[in-house]
Structures are given as C-alpha cells and as structure tokens.
Amino acid sequence: MRKTVTVLFCDVVDSTALGETTDPEALQGLLARYFERMQGIVERHGGTVEKFIGDAVMAVFGVPAAHEDDAVRALRAAAEMRDALPELGVRGRIGVNTGEVIAGTSERLVTGDAVNVAARLQQAAEPNEVILGAATLALAGDAVDAEALSPLTLKGKHELVAAYRLRRMLPPAERRYASRFVGRHREMSALHEAWQSVRQEGRCRLVTIVAEAGIGKSRLVAEFLSSIEAHVVRGRCLSYGDGITYWPVVEVLKQLDIQPGADPAGAAIASVLGESTAPVTTDEIAWAVRKTLEQAAGKEPLIVVFDDIQWGAESFLDLIEYVALMSTGAPLLLLCMARPELLERRPGWQAPVHLDPLAADFVAQMMPPEVEEQLRERITRAAGGNPLYITEMLAMSSAGGDVVVPPTLKALLAARLDQLELHDRRVLQCAAVEGEVFHRGAVQALSQEPAVLPRLASLVRKELIRPGRPQLHDEDGFRFRHLLVRDTAYEALTKRERADLHESFAGWLAERGRGLVELDELIGYHLEQSWRYSSELGIQKPLVQAAALQHIRRAEERAMLREDYRAARQLAARALALVPAGQGDMMLEFDLVDSLAMSGDIERALVSVAAAREREVARGDRAAELAFVVEEELWRMYAAEGALVGQLEGVLDRVEPELEAAGHDLGLFGLYFARAYVALAKGWADEATRVMERGLPHCERLPPHCLQYALRQLVIARDQGSTSGSEFIAWLEEWDSRRGTKTRTPRRWRALARLGHTEEARGLILEMRRQERELGNLNDAAHSARFVADIERLIGDLDAAEAALAEGVALLEQLSRYSALAEVYAHHGLALADLGRIDEAEAALARADSRIDPGDLATQIVLSRCRAKVLAGRGEVAAALEAAHRAIALADETDNINDQAEARADLAEILSADQRPLEAAGVYAEALSRFERKENLVMAARVRSRLEEVGSTGHPSVAG
C-alpha cells in the first residue's frame, strides 16, 4: 500500500569515542536505557519503532494506521527525545521527514525516498538538534516553531533540499475563520431552541453536532456562542497519549476554577485534577463532575463545550450521558462535537444533530467573486460541499490558479480511510479505479468480495459514498461524496495494483458497457493507465498498449468528425504517446496539428508540425516529409501577418510530382486541399471544386473526418462559384443522402436566407454558433461571424451585422489568425460604412490594408468595395467611383457571381447619389442579372426595387 508517513531518525553523536571511554558493561546499560527511553517516547506519541541501526533509532508515524496529525506527533516525539538526551548522558542528532512510501513489505515497515531523506537530515543536524523537511513543516503548520536553514546538499539528491531547525512545539492556536458563514439556518435554530429550553426550564440538555471533519461543526458552535450571552467552558478530547480519559474534564474544571472540598465529591475531583492519589471509581468521578457542573450552573447558566468526543474514552462518554440524564435543577447545556465514528461506537447516542455538506448555492457564496469560473467549478466539484476543503483549496490555488489539495487535507482523508475495516477499504479502492461515479458490478469484479453490497452499504453509512444514477443498464450506481475521498483511496493503491485493476476494469467495461457513447474513450483510458503504470515499473505490456492505442484512436477520430477540437487535441496527444518507440503515425500527427490550430493554439501547431517533419527526415520517408511540408506551409500562411498565397503555390508546384509518384494518400489529400485553398484565394471557385474533387479518392482511404475536410472545401467552392443557391442546397442534400450525414455549414444557411428564408436561416446559424463556442471551436466561430452578418444584412439589421463582424475580428485576433483578419477587417469596414460610421470604417480599412496579400483576390475585392464606400461617405466621388470600378474589375477576374453583383450594386449606389440615374440604372440591371443567376433572391428584389426608384427619385440606397 502507498501511504504518506513521517519518518524519524535519531542517532547518538560520537558513539565510537563513547565506547573508548566507557566500560563495556556500563555502555551496554547506557544504550539499553537510551533505546528504552526513545522507544517509549515514540510509542507514547503513536509512532512505531521500525528498527535500531547501531546507535540509531528509526521510527515511523502513520503505520499501521495513519492519523491526520502524524507529522505533529513525530515532531512532539522529536522534541521530547531531544530534551531527554542530556538526561541520559548522551548527545544525539534527529531528522524528521514526510513523504510517500510503500508500506507493509515483508522486509520492513516502509520503503521509499522519504526514509532516505530523513536519514540524511539526521546526519546533517548538529548535536542535540532536530532538523525537519518542508513537507513535515507544511503538515505541522501552527503547531511548530521552526527556523529556516540554508537549503542542504544531501547525498543522493540532485537538487538542494529545504530544511528547518525545530525550536519548540506550540500550544494549539485559536481557530480563525477567513470564509463567510453561510447556510446552517436549521441547525442554528436547533441550538438556540435548546439553549432557550435550558434557560426557561432550568434543566440539562445534551446536543451533539455530528459531521465529518471540515463540514463546519466548530464554526457553527462559534457563531452560535457569539450570538448569545453565557458562561462557556471548553474541553477537547485528545487522539492519543497517556492519562487522557478525563483530559477534557480537567480542562473544564480548571476553567471553572474549582477548589476541591473535603466532601466525597471534592475527593473525586481532586483525584481527577491529579491533586490526590486516593483511589476513586469511574462512577464516583461521574457523580462528582455532575455535582460540580450543577453547582456552577446554579450561579449562572452554563454551556460546556466538548470537542472531538469521537476520540473520547468509554468512561468519558459514559460520564457525558450520565450528566445529561441525571442532572436536574440547573441550566446546563452540554454542547458536543463529533465525527460520524462516534455513532458507530455508540449507535444509541442521544439525538445527534447531523450537519450535512453545504448546498451548491451556499458553496458559491463562500467563494470570493474574483475567483474565475473554471477554478470555482473545479473546487466545487472536488470539495463536495465541505467548507474546510473549499477554504483550504482556495488558499492553495490563489498562487497558481489551479486546484491543489493541501497536504493537511490529504493527511485528514488518509487517516479517515485507514480507520476502515480492511475489506471496506479494499472495496473503496476498487471503486476509485472506475472513478468518481462507479457501479456495483465493477466493484464486485475488481474486489472479488463474495458480497459487495453490505460493504457498499457500510460505506454509505460512513458518508464516504452515496447512491448515484447508474450509467449502465441493470446496475446499481454510486458516487463518492467528495472527489478528494476518491483520490485518497486511489492513491493508496500501489502502481502494480493500479495497473492490474485498470486492465481488469477495461475488460469488465467492454462486456457491460455496450451502448455507451464514449465506450472507446473509457476503455482506452483504463488500458492507457494500466500500460502507463506497468511501464513505470519496467513491465512491458505490448498487447495492452496496442489495445489502448486502438480505442483512443477511434475516440479521437470521432472527436475530429464532430469538430470537437479541444477533445481531439488531447486524445491525439495521448494516442501518440502510445505509439511504440521507433514507429510513427502520420494521421495522428496531422490530427494533432489540425486540432491544435483549429482550437486556437496555432503556435503549438506549427511547433508540432515542424517536429513531425523533422522526424520523417530522420526516418528517410520522403513522401511523408513532403506531406508535412504542405501541412506546415498551409498553417504558416494562416498565421502570417500577410497571407502568403504565392509562396504556398510555389511549394505545392515543387512537391506535387514526388507525392503523385509515391501515391501517398494523406500527402495528396493535403496537396489538393491546399491547391483548392489557393484557387479560392484567387477567386477561382469553380477551379477549386475541380481540384478538390480530384482529392476525393484519396479521402476515401483515410479516416472519415478527412472526407469532412474535403467537403468543407467543396462547400466553399460551390457556394462562391457559379452554382446557384438552389443547386447548392440540392447538392448538399444529395451528398448528405449518400453519406447518411447532415452537413452543418453556415453557407447552407446563408444560401437559404438568400432564397428568402431569412428568419429560419438566422435561427439555424445562431444555434450553430452557440454550439461552436461550447465546443471551443473558436476558429469556426470566428469565420461563421461573416455569415451571421450576411444574414442579418439580408434581414435589414445593419447593427446586428456589424456586431457579428466585430466579434469575428476579436476572435481572430485572439487566435492570431492574421491571414484571415484582412478579409474580416474589410467586411467589418463595409458594415461600418453602411451604418455611416465612416471614421471607424476607414480605420478597419487601414488594418486590412496592412495585412492584405496581393495574391488574395477575394479579399482585394472586399477591400476595394470598402474603400469605395468610405470615399463616397467623405464626398470624394471621383475616387469612390475609381475604387468601385476596381472592385468590379477584380470581381470579374473571378467566378464569384455574388461578388460581381455586390460590386455593381455599390457602384450604382454611388452613381445614383451623384445624380447620374441613367448610368446607375444600367449598373443596377447588371447587378440584378447576376443576383438572379446566383439566386440571391432577397438582394435581387432589393435591387429591382431600386431600379424602379431611380426613375422617380434618382437616389436609391441598397445598403439596408
């Protein structure tokens, strides 16, 4: 079992010289007294002496059972040992360190680096000095006064080790509460009701607040006591030590300043206080304490607070129940706090008040408003409504911005699980292998317990797990109350156990999980974990490795197909880690690059593709190398400040003969995809269609998402080329019918809007953009902004069109997609000019100008249109007309009929505004003809209306 323990080493200084100057018999007696004293101190503080090594003592705190305060116990023992050394006539060095070990091996109690570091710290100490490590100090917290030393160079450690000198142990600090007190209205009312009853009826009441550590027992009591006026005394049960049975009673009696009298009660009290050695029975003590408390309460109402009574001795618990039952005639409230273990020991304990985890609304109120949403969600999920967990994780996360489990919480949870019966603990660990949510059948299969349901019921009663909704048919579902409990149970498993259990669970899930949507991802994950832990132990499992790769690859391909690029990039990276050393996987490399770029991390995409290219160079695979050259050049162009269409075309001309000769499907698919991109940039949409269709046979031999990429290029090409709107939609429907798919593209919705179905198209495209954002497909969300704007413009909402384009600009800037920015800046400028915001339009035009690529004809057209509108808005008609004619000339070099129509409509508007109605009418007619050919019926109707207006007013406007 893996455990976190605290190890203590104590060694005698100058033992050789001591042997030279001391008679052997005397030395033997001295060392015997030394060992006996050291062992007694260790065991009194709850530690275990593993062995004596020469003159050294090695002790472990945390085995066989862990305690939440093992580090504090070890340091208290170290301080006591240090103080005892002079009394024994020897000098010694002491080292204390905390860390993860393997416990319970056949040769020794614990094995691990933590043991070696403790020994090295002891060797670095000065005589009669205690040195402790950083982990021990973190766990001890306010209980210790320690002085930082210069980091130590320890044998066997590559890096310097932080170390501290123990000065002294400190008394328990008064608890401070940094977080808000929220919820607990019902429990607070119960306390006030009990107190009111005590005062009005003049009798004793026992109220015990029961909850796991951290739920807020102490905070509730503190808030209650601060809201009333009362005489309050307190006692706390200790978790270990000699003579602790009546420790909390002694604390209370001292606070009441009791002076024992000569009567029988006084004699018993004197015995409890250690002021008398006269023998007294437990019954006499209970009777005397009751009388004493009644006497104190007779003077003024009294509240006696006993904390951590789950650690109380049976005699002490009997005393509480006796006082509560028998006390009369005095207003006395016994207010106790306990963990659930109390009710396991005493199922019939009087009317406990159970304190449940905080509800989600109250958890949210505990967190400062500045905590970002993702961190807030992770802490909420991990903490499970436990205020202590929330507070501690917030404190640990404030520096790094991530959820870090404080070592004190780990120790607390480990101690709680160590108290479980062996079979219950095994069941919990097997459940942890499946995850936060688990199933009875899986636990049964992994634990091989003959009857697992009683074990699970026991864990439910102990509030470690709770029933949950099963994800599998005919199964009982459970979930951990806190994710931290699951993690603690899992971390106690050795790596060999984890490897075996993950593999076994994958087999069980393969049989029982048919029908789960994410079955490949789930099975792949567990096989991946099995392979990883086995590899760390030097155990080769090639069959597990191959199966894990197969399942994760299938999951990755599905993620790419549904365009969930955030998931795909993680799955691709995990799958590549499973590819055997010396082998490659081009498809996974390509997918990793594409998913990185499409989810916004284009810099990492370029690093990844360059590394993949270099690996193929080293392998001598020329075709694969050239395939990555095309991929790298394509993404480099996307990321460039100025698009590099001409440079990309030159690369494609250079590599095409070799890729064709090799018949490399993936390389040729990438080549034709890039050629289609170049053709589209030049405005040759029909050529792009022909090129991309040449690539389709290669796509058929690749994973389905490659065909989806090809379809994306074909959609763009057919939409922008000479295909009419209805033909375009019919082609999409035929494609979907053959493939059994439903192609979701903003171009479909824009074509639908152009045909007159504007409101339907708006609803469909806005829903698509919502899903793009949810999936993290920021690249798609950025580009679909163009089409949202086009549809809003067709509807006539120019403000909404401008807002959509502004969002598109912001997303592309965030993604550093500089090549795409020029086009979107230009479209944004058009929208601003249509609204009459000429200065802003000119600024957008300038930004587009700074990034435009001369080879990108499609963007040049939009840029010229924008410039014409800006100049017209400034009254520079001649220059505006020149820019408008340039836009027409550029559009006529392409087969983009809609661009040709839009450019002519812009020119006609300028001519009409310049009182040239006949020329305007002719140009409007040309625009109308092209809108009708493309079946942009909304704009055709609008231009037709303007044609009619020219004869009457001479001043039509088609912007809206």
Tab-separated table of N, CA and C in Angstrom, residues 7 139 372 525 771 938:
chain	number	residue	atom	x	y	z
A	7	VAL	N	8.784	9.989	8.964
A	7	VAL	CA	9.878	9.124	9.419
A	7	VAL	C	10.815	9.936	10.314
A	139	LEU	N	2.711	20.143	7.078
A	139	LEU	CA	1.667	19.403	7.772
A	139	LEU	C	1.514	19.851	9.215
A	372	GLU	N	-12.168	32.902	-10.703
A	372	GLU	CA	-12.667	32.666	-12.056
A	372	GLU	C	-13.534	31.412	-12.105
A	525	TYR	N	-8.932	4.831	-21.896
A	525	TYR	CA	-8.332	5.484	-20.733
A	525	TYR	C	-7.816	4.456	-19.728
A	771	GLN	N	-23.195	26.302	-30.372
A	771	GLN	CA	-22.530	25.009	-30.213
A	771	GLN	C	-21.035	25.123	-30.482
A	938	VAL	N	-33.251	37.735	-52.274
A	938	VAL	CA	-33.501	38.884	-51.397
A	938	VAL	C	-32.838	40.121	-51.973
